[in-house]
Tab-separated table of C-alpha atoms in Angstrom:
chain	number	residue	atom	x	y	z
R	10	MET	CA	30.918	123.831	138.039
R	11	ASP	CA	32.839	121.514	140.376
R	12	LEU	CA	34.060	123.535	143.341
R	13	VAL	CA	35.917	121.945	146.278
R	14	ILE	CA	36.074	123.882	149.548
R	15	PRO	CA	38.849	122.721	151.892
R	16	GLN	CA	37.916	122.612	155.562
R	17	ASP	CA	39.100	125.574	157.658
R	18	TYR	CA	41.016	127.080	154.743
R	19	ASP	CA	43.624	129.706	155.608
R	20	PRO	CA	45.179	131.595	152.647
R	21	ARG	CA	48.134	132.570	154.912
R	22	LEU	CA	49.083	135.482	152.654
R	23	SER	CA	47.132	138.678	152.066
R	24	ILE	CA	46.209	139.528	148.479
R	25	ARG	CA	49.135	141.963	148.213
R	26	GLU	CA	51.540	139.424	149.689
R	27	THR	CA	50.184	136.814	147.286
R	28	GLU	CA	50.790	139.173	144.356
R	29	ALA	CA	54.388	139.654	145.488
R	30	ALA	CA	54.832	135.876	145.695
R	31	ILE	CA	53.298	135.387	142.231
R	32	ARG	CA	55.757	137.855	140.715
R	33	TYR	CA	58.693	136.196	142.471
R	34	ILE	CA	57.703	132.674	141.380
R	35	ARG	CA	57.083	133.633	137.756
R	36	GLU	CA	60.274	135.618	137.320
R	37	THR	CA	62.521	133.179	139.178
R	38	PHE	CA	61.120	129.987	137.667
R	39	GLN	CA	61.363	131.070	134.038
R	40	ASP	CA	65.005	132.113	134.463
R	41	GLU	CA	66.010	128.846	136.152
R	42	PHE	CA	63.920	126.726	133.798
R	43	GLY	CA	65.424	128.414	130.744
R	44	LYS	CA	68.977	127.806	132.002
R	45	GLU	CA	68.312	124.173	132.937
R	46	LEU	CA	66.883	123.240	129.519
R	47	ASN	CA	68.966	125.677	127.398
R	48	LEU	CA	65.957	127.723	126.285
R	49	GLN	CA	65.839	131.331	125.085
R	50	ARG	CA	62.913	133.610	125.919
R	51	MET	CA	61.020	134.558	122.727
R	52	SER	CA	57.973	136.627	121.851
R	53	ALA	CA	54.905	134.734	120.652
R	54	PRO	CA	51.497	135.536	119.149
R	55	MET	CA	48.203	135.686	121.018
R	56	PHE	CA	46.311	134.867	117.806
R	57	VAL	CA	46.993	133.090	114.504
R	58	GLU	CA	45.263	132.800	111.134
R	59	LYS	CA	42.934	129.804	111.023
R	60	SER	CA	44.175	128.879	107.541
R	61	THR	CA	47.698	128.131	108.792
R	62	GLY	CA	46.595	125.182	110.940
R	63	LEU	CA	48.867	126.443	113.728
R	64	ASN	CA	46.266	126.619	116.481
R	65	ASP	CA	46.055	123.833	119.034
R	66	ASN	CA	42.900	121.776	118.470
R	67	LEU	CA	43.005	120.361	122.018
R	68	ASN	CA	40.462	117.518	122.101
R	69	GLY	CA	39.105	118.481	118.692
R	70	ILE	CA	35.727	119.734	119.925
R	71	GLU	CA	36.593	123.048	121.610
R	72	GLN	CA	35.865	126.141	119.528
R	73	PRO	CA	38.439	128.946	119.717
R	74	VAL	CA	37.528	132.581	120.145
R	75	SER	CA	37.756	134.023	116.634
R	76	PHE	CA	37.335	137.320	114.824
R	77	THR	CA	38.060	139.147	111.571
R	78	MET	CA	40.105	142.322	111.248
R	79	LYS	CA	39.566	145.405	109.103
R	80	ASP	CA	42.655	145.011	106.903
R	81	MET	CA	42.192	141.228	106.394
R	82	PRO	CA	38.407	140.836	106.066
R	83	ASN	CA	38.588	137.434	104.378
R	84	GLU	CA	40.820	135.800	106.987
R	85	THR	CA	39.504	134.275	110.225
R	86	VAL	CA	41.829	134.972	113.143
R	87	GLU	CA	41.787	132.713	116.214
R	88	ILE	CA	42.917	133.317	119.789
R	89	VAL	CA	45.408	130.528	120.456
R	90	HIS	CA	44.527	127.543	122.645
R	91	SER	CA	48.248	126.923	122.970
R	92	LEU	CA	51.387	127.368	120.870
R	93	ALA	CA	52.185	123.679	120.438
R	94	LYS	CA	52.674	123.857	116.671
R	95	TRP	CA	53.782	127.492	116.369
R	96	LYS	CA	56.884	126.778	118.507
R	97	ARG	CA	58.160	124.034	116.245
R	98	LEU	CA	57.829	126.254	113.221
R	99	ALA	CA	59.536	129.095	115.132
R	100	LEU	CA	62.566	126.903	115.885
R	101	LYS	CA	63.040	126.446	112.145
R	102	ARG	CA	62.337	130.067	111.211
R	103	TYR	CA	64.681	131.520	113.835
R	104	GLY	CA	67.550	129.126	113.172
R	105	PHE	CA	67.753	127.241	116.461
R	106	GLY	CA	70.402	124.519	116.502
R	107	MET	CA	70.624	121.051	118.030
R	108	HIS	CA	69.666	120.995	121.730
R	109	GLU	CA	68.691	124.669	121.649
R	110	GLY	CA	65.161	125.773	122.367
R	111	LEU	CA	62.759	128.537	123.254
R	112	TYR	CA	60.198	129.352	125.884
R	113	THR	CA	57.523	132.001	125.824
R	114	ASN	CA	54.682	133.404	127.885
R	115	MET	CA	51.543	131.937	126.347
R	116	ASN	CA	48.207	133.582	127.125
R	117	ALA	CA	45.073	131.913	125.824
R	118	ILE	CA	41.292	131.928	126.122
R	119	ARG	CA	39.512	128.576	126.320
R	120	LYS	CA	35.911	129.693	126.446
R	121	GLU	CA	34.484	126.164	126.728
R	122	GLU	CA	36.508	125.192	129.793
R	123	ASP	CA	34.603	123.635	132.695
R	124	LEU	CA	35.350	125.895	135.657
R	125	ASP	CA	36.569	124.464	138.953
R	126	ASN	CA	39.400	124.976	141.464
R	127	PHE	CA	42.045	124.343	138.788
R	128	HIS	CA	40.393	125.437	135.521
R	129	SER	CA	39.784	128.943	134.192
R	130	ILE	CA	38.861	130.253	130.746
R	131	TYR	CA	42.128	132.226	130.959
R	132	VAL	CA	45.213	130.080	130.407
R	133	ASP	CA	48.706	131.321	131.215
R	134	GLN	CA	51.644	129.006	130.785
R	135	TRP	CA	55.258	128.793	129.764
R	136	ASP	CA	55.172	127.137	126.362
R	137	TRP	CA	58.561	125.671	125.454
R	138	GLU	CA	60.151	123.689	122.631
R	139	LYS	CA	63.629	122.257	122.064
R	140	VAL	CA	65.419	120.721	119.081
R	141	ILE	CA	66.490	117.079	119.426
R	142	SER	CA	67.866	114.561	116.961
R	143	LYS	CA	65.752	111.857	115.360
R	144	ASP	CA	67.470	109.117	117.354
R	145	GLU	CA	66.675	110.982	120.590
R	146	ARG	CA	62.957	110.391	120.097
R	147	THR	CA	62.964	107.889	122.972
R	148	GLU	CA	61.462	107.321	126.413
R	149	GLU	CA	64.907	107.928	127.895
R	150	THR	CA	64.987	111.463	126.451
R	151	LEU	CA	61.437	112.111	127.635
R	152	LYS	CA	62.068	110.876	131.166
R	153	ALA	CA	65.351	112.776	131.487
R	154	THR	CA	63.591	116.004	130.486
R	155	VAL	CA	60.764	115.377	132.954
R	156	ARG	CA	63.344	114.909	135.722
R	157	ASP	CA	65.022	118.191	134.751
R	158	ILE	CA	61.696	120.037	134.972
R	159	PHE	CA	60.858	118.390	138.288
R	160	LYS	CA	64.263	119.442	139.634
R	161	VAL	CA	63.537	123.086	138.827
R	162	ILE	CA	60.069	122.897	140.410
R	163	LYS	CA	61.518	121.282	143.522
R	164	HIS	CA	64.213	123.941	143.721
R	165	MET	CA	61.494	126.611	143.489
R	166	GLU	CA	59.889	125.134	146.591
R	167	HIS	CA	63.067	125.935	148.532
R	168	GLU	CA	63.279	129.422	146.990
R	169	VAL	CA	59.672	130.210	147.918
R	170	TRP	CA	60.140	128.795	151.414
R	171	TYR	CA	63.029	131.192	151.973
R	172	LYS	CA	60.912	134.266	151.113
R	173	PHE	CA	57.422	133.095	152.183
R	174	PRO	CA	57.988	130.353	154.789
R	175	GLN	CA	54.473	130.625	156.197
R	176	ALA	CA	52.876	129.869	152.821
R	177	VAL	CA	54.944	127.274	150.954
R	178	TYR	CA	53.432	123.882	150.130
R	179	HIS	CA	55.950	121.061	150.437
R	180	LEU	CA	56.502	118.740	147.475
R	181	PRO	CA	57.754	115.140	147.257
R	182	ASP	CA	61.441	114.526	146.669
R	183	GLU	CA	61.162	112.538	143.428
R	184	ILE	CA	58.909	111.938	140.466
R	185	HIS	CA	57.739	108.528	139.276
R	186	PHE	CA	56.653	107.218	135.863
R	187	VAL	CA	53.604	105.172	134.871
R	188	THR	CA	51.764	104.534	131.592
R	189	THR	CA	48.055	105.016	131.026
R	190	GLN	CA	47.775	101.320	130.159
R	191	GLU	CA	49.321	100.356	133.495
R	192	LEU	CA	46.732	102.538	135.217
R	193	GLU	CA	43.864	100.931	133.309
R	194	ASP	CA	45.189	97.444	134.051
R	195	ARG	CA	45.421	98.257	137.748
R	196	TRP	CA	42.082	100.080	138.131
R	197	PRO	CA	39.891	99.011	135.184
R	198	ASP	CA	36.640	100.065	136.860
R	199	LEU	CA	37.726	103.637	137.590
R	200	THR	CA	37.603	106.621	135.249
R	201	PRO	CA	40.933	107.916	133.905
R	202	MET	CA	40.888	110.908	136.271
R	203	GLU	CA	40.063	108.673	139.241
R	204	ARG	CA	43.068	106.529	138.295
R	205	GLU	CA	45.252	109.629	138.233
R	206	ASP	CA	43.982	110.617	141.686
R	207	LYS	CA	44.860	107.154	142.981
R	208	ILE	CA	48.377	107.040	141.585
R	209	ALA	CA	49.129	110.674	142.541
R	210	LYS	CA	48.078	110.060	146.140
R	211	GLU	CA	50.180	106.894	146.249
R	212	LEU	CA	53.354	108.334	144.701
R	213	GLY	CA	53.146	112.084	145.398
R	214	ALA	CA	54.451	113.163	141.992
R	215	VAL	CA	54.074	111.161	138.798
R	216	PHE	CA	54.474	111.501	135.046
R	217	VAL	CA	51.523	109.754	133.388
R	218	MET	CA	52.772	108.563	129.995
R	219	LYS	CA	51.234	107.653	126.623
R	220	ILE	CA	48.100	109.792	126.339
R	221	GLY	CA	45.953	109.936	123.215
R	222	ASP	CA	45.791	106.453	121.724
R	223	LYS	CA	43.160	103.845	122.592
R	224	LEU	CA	43.639	101.680	125.681
R	225	LYS	CA	43.390	97.899	125.406
R	226	ARG	CA	40.537	97.226	127.825
R	227	SER	CA	38.160	100.116	127.206
R	228	GLY	CA	39.093	100.819	123.598
R	229	LYS	CA	39.058	104.529	124.491
R	230	PRO	CA	41.881	107.037	125.032
R	231	HIS	CA	42.906	107.834	128.601
R	232	ASP	CA	42.372	111.486	127.668
R	233	GLY	CA	42.047	113.528	124.507
R	234	ARG	CA	45.194	114.743	122.738
R	235	ALA	CA	45.419	116.551	119.432
R	236	PRO	CA	46.929	114.258	116.775
R	237	ASP	CA	49.353	116.750	115.248
R	238	TYR	CA	51.862	117.767	117.909
R	239	ASP	CA	52.582	115.186	120.666
R	240	ASP	CA	53.562	111.656	119.698
R	241	TRP	CA	50.973	109.662	121.679
R	242	SER	CA	53.572	107.005	122.522
R	243	LEU	CA	56.111	109.565	123.819
R	244	ASN	CA	54.111	112.110	125.811
R	245	GLY	CA	52.520	112.620	129.198
R	246	ASP	CA	51.411	114.870	132.058
R	247	ILE	CA	53.286	115.891	135.200
R	248	ILE	CA	50.874	115.631	138.112
R	249	PHE	CA	51.184	116.061	141.879
R	250	TRP	CA	48.979	114.899	144.707
R	251	TYR	CA	47.519	118.106	146.147
R	252	GLU	CA	46.650	117.650	149.798
R	253	PRO	CA	44.640	120.895	150.288
R	254	LEU	CA	42.008	119.711	147.808
R	255	GLN	CA	42.530	115.952	148.167
R	256	ARG	CA	43.046	115.420	144.437
R	257	ARG	CA	45.656	115.509	141.712
R	258	ILE	CA	46.871	118.720	140.126
R	259	GLU	CA	48.344	118.757	136.624
R	260	ILE	CA	51.266	121.134	136.210
R	261	SER	CA	52.515	120.259	132.734
R	262	SER	CA	51.490	118.511	129.544
R	263	MET	CA	54.467	117.693	127.340
R	264	GLY	CA	56.059	115.219	125.002
R	265	ILE	CA	58.301	114.382	122.106
R	266	ARG	CA	56.646	115.785	119.016
R	267	VAL	CA	55.270	113.832	116.090
R	268	SER	CA	57.431	112.544	113.282
R	269	PRO	CA	55.958	112.482	109.770
R	270	GLU	CA	55.100	108.798	110.289
R	271	SER	CA	53.483	109.156	113.707
R	272	MET	CA	51.473	112.225	112.686
R	273	LYS	CA	50.108	110.420	109.647
R	274	TYR	CA	49.011	107.516	111.874
R	275	GLN	CA	47.479	109.812	114.488
R	276	LEU	CA	45.600	111.899	111.934
R	277	GLU	CA	44.086	108.686	110.604
R	278	GLN	CA	43.111	107.550	114.096
R	279	ALA	CA	41.536	110.937	114.820
R	280	HIS	CA	39.714	111.016	111.432
R	281	ALA	CA	41.500	114.301	110.741
R	282	THR	CA	43.459	113.542	107.564
R	283	ASP	CA	42.009	116.722	106.020
R	284	ARG	CA	44.631	118.623	108.052
R	285	GLU	CA	47.365	117.170	105.828
R	286	LYS	CA	46.542	119.961	103.352
R	287	LEU	CA	47.348	122.767	105.828
R	288	PRO	CA	50.721	124.581	105.506
R	289	PHE	CA	52.185	123.411	108.841
R	290	HIS	CA	51.165	119.817	108.283
R	291	LYS	CA	52.557	119.785	104.751
R	292	MET	CA	55.914	120.962	106.041
R	293	LEU	CA	55.951	118.304	108.742
R	294	LEU	CA	54.951	115.470	106.407
R	295	ASN	CA	57.676	116.596	103.983
R	296	ASP	CA	60.209	116.352	106.859
R	297	GLU	CA	60.960	120.096	106.659
R	298	LEU	CA	60.697	120.766	110.416
R	299	PRO	CA	63.187	119.878	113.166
R	300	TYR	CA	62.540	116.993	115.541
R	301	THR	CA	61.585	118.464	118.894
R	302	ILE	CA	60.401	117.933	122.444
R	303	GLY	CA	58.161	120.479	124.118
R	304	GLY	CA	55.188	121.286	126.270
R	305	GLY	CA	53.496	123.772	128.525
R	306	ILE	CA	53.892	124.511	132.237
R	307	GLY	CA	50.967	126.255	133.893
R	308	GLN	CA	52.063	129.536	135.462
R	309	SER	CA	49.009	129.983	137.678
R	310	ARG	CA	48.945	126.261	138.465
R	311	LEU	CA	52.577	126.380	139.617
R	312	CYS	CA	51.891	129.422	141.813
R	313	MET	CA	48.836	127.697	143.228
R	314	LEU	CA	50.821	124.533	143.985
R	315	LEU	CA	53.796	126.249	145.606
R	316	LEU	CA	51.618	128.567	147.730
R	317	GLY	CA	49.060	125.957	148.769
R	318	LYS	CA	46.143	127.928	147.323
R	319	ALA	CA	42.629	126.474	147.137
R	320	HIS	CA	41.574	128.093	143.847
R	321	VAL	CA	43.384	129.189	140.705
R	322	GLY	CA	41.449	132.466	140.951
R	323	GLU	CA	43.667	133.342	143.921
R	324	VAL	CA	46.701	133.586	141.632
R	325	GLN	CA	45.193	134.950	138.395
R	326	ALA	CA	42.568	137.493	137.393
R	327	SER	CA	39.780	135.933	135.348
R	328	ILE	CA	35.969	135.728	135.226
R	329	TRP	CA	33.967	133.440	137.491
R	330	PRO	CA	30.249	132.779	138.083
R	331	GLU	CA	28.823	134.936	140.840
R	332	ASP	CA	27.789	131.937	142.951
R	333	MET	CA	31.368	130.582	142.816
R	334	ILE	CA	32.788	133.939	143.921
R	335	LYS	CA	30.296	134.160	146.779
R	336	LYS	CA	31.003	130.646	148.009
R	337	CYS	CA	34.742	131.298	147.878
R	338	GLU	CA	34.415	134.539	149.851
R	339	GLU	CA	32.396	132.736	152.521
R	340	ASN	CA	35.292	130.287	152.947
R	341	HIS	CA	38.215	132.777	152.989
R	342	ILE	CA	39.253	132.011	149.384
R	343	GLN	CA	40.458	135.349	148.012
R	344	ILE	CA	39.461	135.508	144.336
R	345	LEU	CA	41.384	138.237	142.499
């Protein structure tokens, strides 16, 4: 448990005022985000059958919450970690056309998460996915989409300021781009997260690109990424420098999705070629799925960022260790 307590913290809003702000941010952002990226709101599952291969494997070591049900006793059902692969299949199933996409409210349980100011076992995010053409699988497409998302987030700052001027946290005016290799070259003796802290503090808002493959100096990935949804050469994280806690905060993980060729390479690198036999992976390798770009935007993280909150538990209801709750209460951090 890594808990940071900001000095002389003032939540500025009461719990009821915070709840009103949370509702406003969530409802307003999803409408504006959907319009900006041409995305339709769709319903999505909270759990999937293990045999489909649709669940997000995250770093490959986290175990999902799973269960069996009375009418399907021989099938293991898993609470989703995210909907990264389900969305791409949904775009095909529901007949989405070129440059059309979907977004959905994704609720997940990640029971092995390390709890801190930003991390909870309960994950709530807007998962989104959009159809692109094969020749749009480029850095230019990726960067343009990141700028569109940043524009909506920045606009939300102004919207929140209008309704809750005493609480809004001010954001930088532009977002910058850097690769994980550039970060390693610049700060070879730091850990990947320390490098992200450094660059976020320097630039304010940054998209850290190319996560998943091995770096040249260390021979290790900057961070873990499942091999079967993001293309490791065309992905990244949107992060901000977060002054209240003196560290970076990640708001979105996203990227252009794997092609048959890049997934085959990444499965080999991850020693996960056994997944090629799963239904989703077969369809992708047979080029039966649309080319897409997509990602997730943390709902609680965005509320936390825009309201200047010290702990994600101030903007979502989850479960926390008793000693964390006590320490937060002693420092005016209002855990829901």
